Amino acid sequence: MAGRSKIRALIEARCPQCRTGKMFIGGTYGFRKQRTNDICPYCGLEFEIEPGYFYAAMYVSYAMAVLEVITIGLTTYLITGSESPWLYSIVLFIAVLLLAPFNYRYSRLILLYFLTPKIKYNPKYQLDD
């Protein structure tokens, strides 16, 4: 039986090597603070490949935030037609706050899944679901 697809594993925040172990403790939005596991509980992959490795995720998060701000700003203009800087400041401030946990999680996942060539999916860890 085939394991999880790469996109499904990414959406579910699973380990990029086994696509089974959870990469985070806690939900994206919830009462428990989300935290990145140090190692995969299933295959033992160390997520932070070297000290400070996840600093690179800040660049991914920045790119995500820029795209989100442009999209939300344009959508706000199309819906309201307003040119008030206060409207955009309030809408974008709220949007950035609400999207911060999402960006934290998925910037790290994108970094590991697509921008780290030494981490590859290994089908030997596949579960028979």
Coordinates of N, CA, C and O in Angstrom, one line a residue:
M1 N 0.8 -1.2 0.0 CA 0.0 0.0 0.0 C 0.9 1.2 0.0 O 1.9 1.3 0.6
A2 N 0.5 2.2 -0.7 CA 1.3 3.5 -0.8 C 1.2 4.3 0.4 O 0.1 4.3 1.1
G3 N 2.3 5.0 0.8 CA 2.2 5.9 2.0 C 1.6 7.2 1.6 O 1.0 7.4 0.6
R4 N 1.7 8.1 2.5 CA 1.1 9.5 2.3 C 1.9 10.2 1.2 O 3.1 10.0 1.0
S5 N 1.1 11.0 0.4 CA 1.7 11.8 -0.6 C 2.5 12.9 0.1 O 2.3 13.2 1.2
K6 N 3.4 13.5 -0.7 CA 4.2 14.5 -0.2 C 3.4 15.7 0.3 O 3.6 16.3 1.3
I7 N 2.4 16.1 -0.5 CA 1.5 17.2 -0.2 C 0.7 16.9 1.0 O 0.6 17.8 1.9
R8 N 0.1 15.7 1.1 CA -0.7 15.4 2.3 C 0.2 15.4 3.5 O -0.3 15.9 4.6
A9 N 1.4 14.8 3.5 CA 2.3 14.8 4.6 C 2.7 16.2 5.0 O 2.7 16.5 6.2
L10 N 2.9 17.1 4.1 CA 3.2 18.5 4.4 C 2.0 19.2 5.1 O 2.2 19.9 6.1
I11 N 0.8 19.0 4.5 CA -0.4 19.6 5.1 C -0.6 19.1 6.6 O -1.0 19.9 7.5
E12 N -0.4 17.8 6.8 CA -0.5 17.2 8.1 C 0.7 17.5 9.0 O 0.7 17.0 10.1
A13 N 1.7 18.2 8.5 CA 2.9 18.5 9.3 C 3.6 17.2 9.8 O 3.9 17.1 11.0
R14 N 3.8 16.3 8.9 CA 4.5 15.1 9.2 C 6.0 15.2 8.8 O 6.4 16.1 8.0
C15 N 6.8 14.3 9.3 CA 8.3 14.3 9.0 C 8.5 14.1 7.5 O 7.8 13.3 6.9
P16 N 9.4 14.8 6.9 CA 9.7 14.7 5.5 C 10.4 13.4 5.1 O 10.3 12.9 4.0
Q17 N 11.0 12.7 6.1 CA 11.7 11.5 5.8 C 10.8 10.3 5.8 O 10.8 9.4 4.9
C18 N 9.9 10.1 6.8 CA 9.1 9.0 6.9 C 7.6 9.3 6.6 O 6.8 8.4 6.3
R19 N 7.2 10.6 6.6 CA 5.9 11.0 6.4 C 4.9 10.4 7.3 O 3.7 10.3 7.1
T20 N 5.4 10.0 8.5 CA 4.5 9.4 9.5 C 4.6 10.2 10.8 O 3.6 10.5 11.4
G21 N 5.8 10.4 11.3 CA 6.0 11.1 12.6 C 5.5 12.5 12.6 O 5.7 13.2 11.6
K22 N 5.0 13.0 13.7 CA 4.5 14.4 13.7 C 5.7 15.3 14.0 O 6.5 15.0 14.9
M23 N 5.8 16.4 13.3 CA 6.9 17.3 13.4 C 6.6 18.3 14.5 O 7.6 18.9 15.0
F24 N 5.4 18.6 14.9 CA 5.1 19.6 15.9 C 4.3 19.0 17.1 O 3.5 18.0 16.9
I25 N 4.4 19.6 18.2 CA 3.6 19.3 19.4 C 2.6 20.4 19.5 O 3.0 21.6 19.4
G26 N 1.3 20.1 19.6 CA 0.3 21.2 19.7 C -0.2 21.5 18.3 O 0.5 21.3 17.3
G27 N -1.4 22.1 18.2 CA -2.0 22.4 16.9 C -1.5 23.8 16.5 O -0.9 24.6 17.2
T28 N -1.8 24.1 15.2 CA -1.4 25.4 14.7 C -2.1 26.5 15.5 O -1.6 27.5 15.9
Y29 N -3.4 26.3 15.7 CA -4.2 27.2 16.5 C -4.8 26.4 17.6 O -5.5 25.4 17.3
G30 N -4.6 26.7 18.8 CA -5.1 26.0 19.9 C -4.6 26.6 21.3 O -3.9 27.6 21.3
F31 N -5.0 25.9 22.3 CA -4.7 26.4 23.6 C -3.3 26.0 24.1 O -2.6 26.6 24.9
R32 N -2.8 24.9 23.5 CA -1.4 24.5 23.8 C -0.5 25.2 22.8 O -0.7 25.2 21.6
K33 N 0.7 25.6 23.3 CA 1.6 26.3 22.5 C 2.2 25.2 21.5 O 2.6 24.1 21.9
Q34 N 2.3 25.6 20.2 CA 3.0 24.7 19.3 C 4.5 24.8 19.4 O 5.0 25.8 19.7
R35 N 5.1 23.6 19.3 CA 6.6 23.5 19.4 C 7.1 22.5 18.4 O 6.4 21.5 18.2
T36 N 8.2 22.7 17.8 CA 8.8 21.8 16.9 C 9.5 20.7 17.7 O 10.3 20.9 18.6
N37 N 9.2 19.4 17.4 CA 9.9 18.3 18.0 C 11.4 18.4 17.6 O 11.7 18.8 16.5
D38 N 12.3 17.9 18.5 CA 13.7 17.9 18.2 C 14.0 16.8 17.2 O 14.8 17.0 16.2
I39 N 13.4 15.6 17.4 CA 13.6 14.5 16.5 C 12.2 13.9 16.1 O 11.3 14.0 16.9
C40 N 12.2 13.2 15.0 CA 10.9 12.5 14.6 C 10.7 11.4 15.6 O 11.5 10.5 15.8
P41 N 9.5 11.3 16.1 CA 9.1 10.2 17.1 C 9.0 8.9 16.4 O 9.0 7.8 17.0
Y42 N 9.0 8.8 15.0 CA 8.8 7.6 14.3 C 10.1 7.1 13.7 O 10.5 5.9 14.0
C43 N 10.9 7.9 13.0 CA 12.1 7.5 12.3 C 13.4 8.0 12.9 O 14.5 7.5 12.6
G44 N 13.3 9.0 13.8 CA 14.4 9.5 14.5 C 15.2 10.6 13.8 O 16.3 10.9 14.2
L45 N 14.6 11.1 12.7 CA 15.3 12.2 12.0 C 15.4 13.4 12.9 O 14.4 13.8 13.5
E46 N 16.6 14.0 12.9 CA 16.8 15.2 13.7 C 16.4 16.4 12.8 O 17.0 16.6 11.7
F47 N 15.3 17.1 13.2 CA 14.8 18.1 12.3 C 15.7 19.3 12.2 O 15.8 19.9 11.1
E48 N 16.3 19.8 13.3 CA 17.3 20.9 13.2 C 18.6 20.3 12.8 O 19.4 19.9 13.6
I49 N 18.9 20.3 11.5 CA 20.0 19.6 10.9 C 21.4 20.1 11.5 O 22.3 19.3 11.8
E50 N 21.5 21.3 11.8 CA 22.6 21.9 12.4 C 22.2 23.1 13.3 O 21.0 23.6 13.1
P51 N 23.0 23.5 14.2 CA 22.6 24.6 15.1 C 22.2 25.9 14.3 O 22.9 26.3 13.4
G52 N 21.0 26.4 14.6 CA 20.5 27.6 13.9 C 19.9 27.4 12.6 O 19.6 28.3 11.8
Y53 N 19.7 26.1 12.2 CA 19.2 25.7 10.9 C 17.9 26.4 10.6 O 17.6 26.9 9.5
F54 N 17.0 26.5 11.6 CA 15.7 27.1 11.3 C 15.6 28.6 11.2 O 14.6 29.2 10.9
Y55 N 16.8 29.3 11.3 CA 16.8 30.7 11.0 C 16.5 30.9 9.5 O 16.0 31.9 9.2
A56 N 16.9 29.9 8.7 CA 16.6 30.0 7.3 C 15.0 30.0 7.0 O 14.6 30.6 6.0
A57 N 14.3 29.5 8.0 CA 12.8 29.5 7.8 C 12.3 30.9 7.9 O 11.2 31.1 7.5
M58 N 13.0 31.8 8.6 CA 12.5 33.2 8.6 C 12.4 33.8 7.3 O 11.5 34.6 7.0
Y59 N 13.3 33.4 6.3 CA 13.2 33.9 5.0 C 12.0 33.4 4.3 O 11.3 34.1 3.5
V60 N 11.7 32.1 4.5 CA 10.5 31.5 3.9 C 9.3 32.2 4.5 O 8.3 32.5 3.8
S61 N 9.3 32.4 5.8 CA 8.1 33.0 6.5 C 8.0 34.5 6.0 O 6.8 34.9 5.8
Y62 N 9.1 35.2 5.7 CA 9.0 36.5 5.2 C 8.3 36.5 3.8 O 7.4 37.3 3.6
A63 N 8.7 35.6 3.0 CA 8.1 35.5 1.6 C 6.6 35.2 1.7 O 5.8 35.8 1.0
M64 N 6.3 34.3 2.6 CA 4.9 34.0 2.8 C 4.1 35.2 3.3 O 3.0 35.5 2.8
A65 N 4.6 35.9 4.3 CA 4.0 37.1 4.8 C 3.8 38.2 3.7 O 2.7 38.8 3.7
V66 N 4.8 38.4 2.9 CA 4.7 39.4 1.8 C 3.5 39.0 0.9 O 2.7 39.9 0.5
L67 N 3.5 37.7 0.5 CA 2.4 37.3 -0.4 C 1.0 37.5 0.3 O 0.1 37.9 -0.4
E68 N 1.0 37.1 1.5 CA -0.3 37.3 2.3 C -0.7 38.7 2.4 O -1.9 39.1 2.1
V69 N 0.2 39.6 2.7 CA -0.1 41.0 2.8 C -0.6 41.6 1.5 O -1.6 42.4 1.4
I70 N 0.1 41.3 0.4 CA -0.3 41.8 -0.9 C -1.7 41.3 -1.3 O -2.6 42.0 -1.7
T71 N -1.9 40.0 -1.1 CA -3.2 39.4 -1.4 C -4.3 40.0 -0.5 O -5.4 40.4 -1.1
I72 N -4.1 40.1 0.8 CA -5.2 40.7 1.6 C -5.4 42.2 1.4 O -6.5 42.6 1.4
G73 N -4.3 42.9 1.1 CA -4.4 44.3 0.8 C -5.2 44.5 -0.5 O -6.1 45.4 -0.6
L74 N -4.9 43.7 -1.6 CA -5.7 43.9 -2.8 C -7.1 43.4 -2.6 O -8.0 44.1 -3.2
T75 N -7.4 42.4 -1.9 CA -8.7 41.9 -1.6 C -9.5 43.0 -0.8 O -10.7 43.3 -1.1
T76 N -8.9 43.6 0.1 CA -9.5 44.7 0.9 C -9.9 45.8 0.0 O -11.0 46.4 0.1
Y77 N -9.0 46.2 -0.9 CA -9.3 47.3 -1.9 C -10.5 46.9 -2.8 O -11.3 47.7 -3.0
L78 N -10.4 45.7 -3.3 CA -11.5 45.3 -4.2 C -12.9 45.2 -3.5 O -13.9 45.5 -4.1
I79 N -12.9 44.8 -2.2 CA -14.1 44.7 -1.5 C -14.6 46.1 -1.1 O -15.8 46.4 -1.2
T80 N -13.7 47.0 -0.5 CA -14.2 48.2 0.0 C -14.0 49.4 -0.9 O -14.7 50.4 -0.8
G81 N -13.0 49.4 -1.8 CA -12.7 50.5 -2.6 C -12.1 51.7 -1.8 O -11.9 52.7 -2.4
S82 N -11.8 51.5 -0.6 CA -11.3 52.5 0.3 C -9.8 52.8 0.1 O -9.1 51.9 -0.3
E83 N -9.4 54.0 0.3 CA -8.0 54.4 0.2 C -7.5 54.8 1.6 O -6.4 55.4 1.7
S84 N -8.3 54.6 2.6 CA -7.9 54.9 4.0 C -6.7 54.1 4.5 O -6.8 52.9 4.6
P85 N -5.6 54.8 4.9 CA -4.5 54.0 5.4 C -4.8 53.3 6.7 O -4.3 52.3 7.1
W86 N -5.8 53.9 7.5 CA -6.2 53.2 8.8 C -6.9 51.9 8.5 O -6.6 50.9 9.3
L87 N -7.7 51.8 7.5 CA -8.4 50.6 7.2 C -7.4 49.5 6.9 O -7.4 48.4 7.5
Y88 N -6.4 49.8 6.0 CA -5.4 48.8 5.6 C -4.5 48.5 6.8 O -4.1 47.3 7.0
S89 N -4.1 49.4 7.6 CA -3.3 49.2 8.8 C -4.0 48.2 9.7 O -3.3 47.2 10.2
I90 N -5.2 48.4 10.0 CA -6.0 47.6 10.9 C -6.2 46.2 10.3 O -5.9 45.1 11.0
V91 N -6.6 46.1 9.1 CA -6.9 44.8 8.4 C -5.6 44.0 8.3 O -5.5 42.8 8.7
L92 N -4.5 44.6 7.9 CA -3.2 43.9 7.7 C -2.6 43.5 9.1 O -2.0 42.4 9.2
F93 N -2.7 44.4 10.1 CA -2.2 44.0 11.4 C -2.9 42.8 12.0 O -2.2 41.9 12.4
I94 N -4.2 42.8 11.9 CA -5.0 41.6 12.3 C -4.6 40.4 11.5 O -4.4 39.3 12.1
A95 N -4.5 40.5 10.2 CA -4.1 39.4 9.4 C -2.8 38.8 9.7 O -2.6 37.6 9.8
V96 N -1.8 39.7 9.9 CA -0.4 39.2 10.2 C -0.4 38.5 11.6 O 0.2 37.5 11.7
L97 N -1.2 39.0 12.6 CA -1.2 38.3 13.9 C -1.9 37.0 13.7 O -1.4 36.0 14.3
L98 N -3.0 36.9 13.0 CA -3.7 35.6 12.8 C -2.9 34.6 12.0 O -3.0 33.4 12.2
L99 N -2.1 35.1 11.1 CA -1.4 34.1 10.2 C 0.0 33.8 10.8 O 0.7 32.9 10.2
A100 N 0.5 34.4 11.8 CA 1.8 34.1 12.4 C 2.0 32.7 12.8 O 3.0 32.1 12.4
P101 N 1.1 32.0 13.5 CA 1.3 30.6 13.9 C 1.3 29.7 12.6 O 2.1 28.7 12.5
F102 N 0.5 30.0 11.6 CA 0.5 29.2 10.4 C 1.8 29.4 9.7 O 2.4 28.4 9.2
N103 N 2.3 30.6 9.6 CA 3.6 30.9 8.9 C 4.8 30.2 9.7 O 5.7 29.7 9.0
Y104 N 4.7 30.2 11.0 CA 5.8 29.6 11.8 C 5.9 28.1 11.4 O 6.9 27.6 11.1
R105 N 4.7 27.4 11.4 CA 4.7 26.0 11.1 C 5.1 25.7 9.7 O 6.0 24.9 9.4
Y106 N 4.4 26.3 8.7 CA 4.6 26.0 7.3 C 5.9 26.5 6.7 O 6.4 25.9 5.8
S107 N 6.5 27.5 7.3 CA 7.8 27.9 6.8 C 8.9 26.9 7.1 O 9.7 26.6 6.3
R108 N 8.8 26.3 8.3 CA 9.7 25.2 8.7 C 9.5 24.0 7.8 O 10.4 23.3 7.4
L109 N 8.2 23.7 7.6 CA 7.9 22.5 6.7 C 8.4 22.7 5.3 O 9.0 21.8 4.7
I110 N 8.1 23.9 4.7 CA 8.6 24.2 3.4 C 10.1 24.1 3.3 O 10.7 23.5 2.3
L111 N 10.8 24.6 4.3 CA 12.2 24.5 4.3 C 12.7 23.1 4.3 O 13.6 22.8 3.5
L112 N 12.1 22.2 5.1 CA 12.6 20.8 5.1 C 12.1 20.0 3.9 O 12.9 19.2 3.4
Y113 N 10.9 20.3 3.4 CA 10.4 19.5 2.3 C 11.0 19.9 1.0 O 11.3 19.0 0.1
F114 N 11.2 21.2 0.7 CA 11.6 21.6 -0.6 C 12.9 22.3 -0.7 O 13.5 22.3 -1.8
L115 N 13.5 22.8 0.4 CA 14.7 23.5 0.3 C 15.9 22.9 1.0 O 17.0 23.5 1.1
T116 N 15.7 21.6 1.4 CA 16.8 20.9 2.1 C 17.1 19.6 1.3 O 16.4 18.6 1.4
P117 N 18.1 19.7 0.4 CA 18.3 18.5 -0.5 C 18.8 17.2 0.2 O 18.6 16.2 -0.4
K118 N 19.4 17.3 1.4 CA 19.8 16.1 2.0 C 18.7 15.3 2.7 O 19.0 14.2 3.2
I119 N 17.5 15.9 2.8 CA 16.4 15.1 3.4 C 15.5 14.6 2.3 O 15.0 15.4 1.5
K120 N 15.4 13.3 2.2 CA 14.6 12.7 1.2 C 13.6 11.7 1.8 O 13.9 11.1 2.9
Y121 N 12.5 11.5 1.2 CA 11.5 10.5 1.7 C 12.1 9.1 1.5 O 12.8 8.8 0.5
N122 N 12.0 8.3 2.6 CA 12.5 6.9 2.6 C 11.3 6.0 2.8 O 10.8 5.9 3.9
P123 N 11.0 5.3 1.7 CA 9.8 4.4 1.8 C 9.9 3.2 2.8 O 9.0 2.6 3.1
K124 N 11.1 2.9 3.3 CA 11.3 1.8 4.2 C 10.5 2.1 5.5 O 10.2 1.2 6.3
Y125 N 10.2 3.4 5.8 CA 9.4 3.7 7.0 C 7.9 3.7 6.8 O 7.2 4.0 7.7
Q126 N 7.5 3.4 5.6 CA 6.1 3.4 5.2 C 5.3 2.5 6.1 O 5.6 1.4 6.4
L127 N 4.1 3.0 6.5 CA 3.1 2.2 7.3 C 2.2 1.6 6.4 O 1.8 2.1 5.3
D128 N 1.7 0.4 6.7 CA 0.6 -0.2 5.9 C -0.7 0.3 6.5 O -1.3 -0.3 7.4
D129 N -1.2 1.4 5.9 CA -2.5 1.9 6.4 C -3.6 1.3 5.7 O -3.8 1.2 4.6

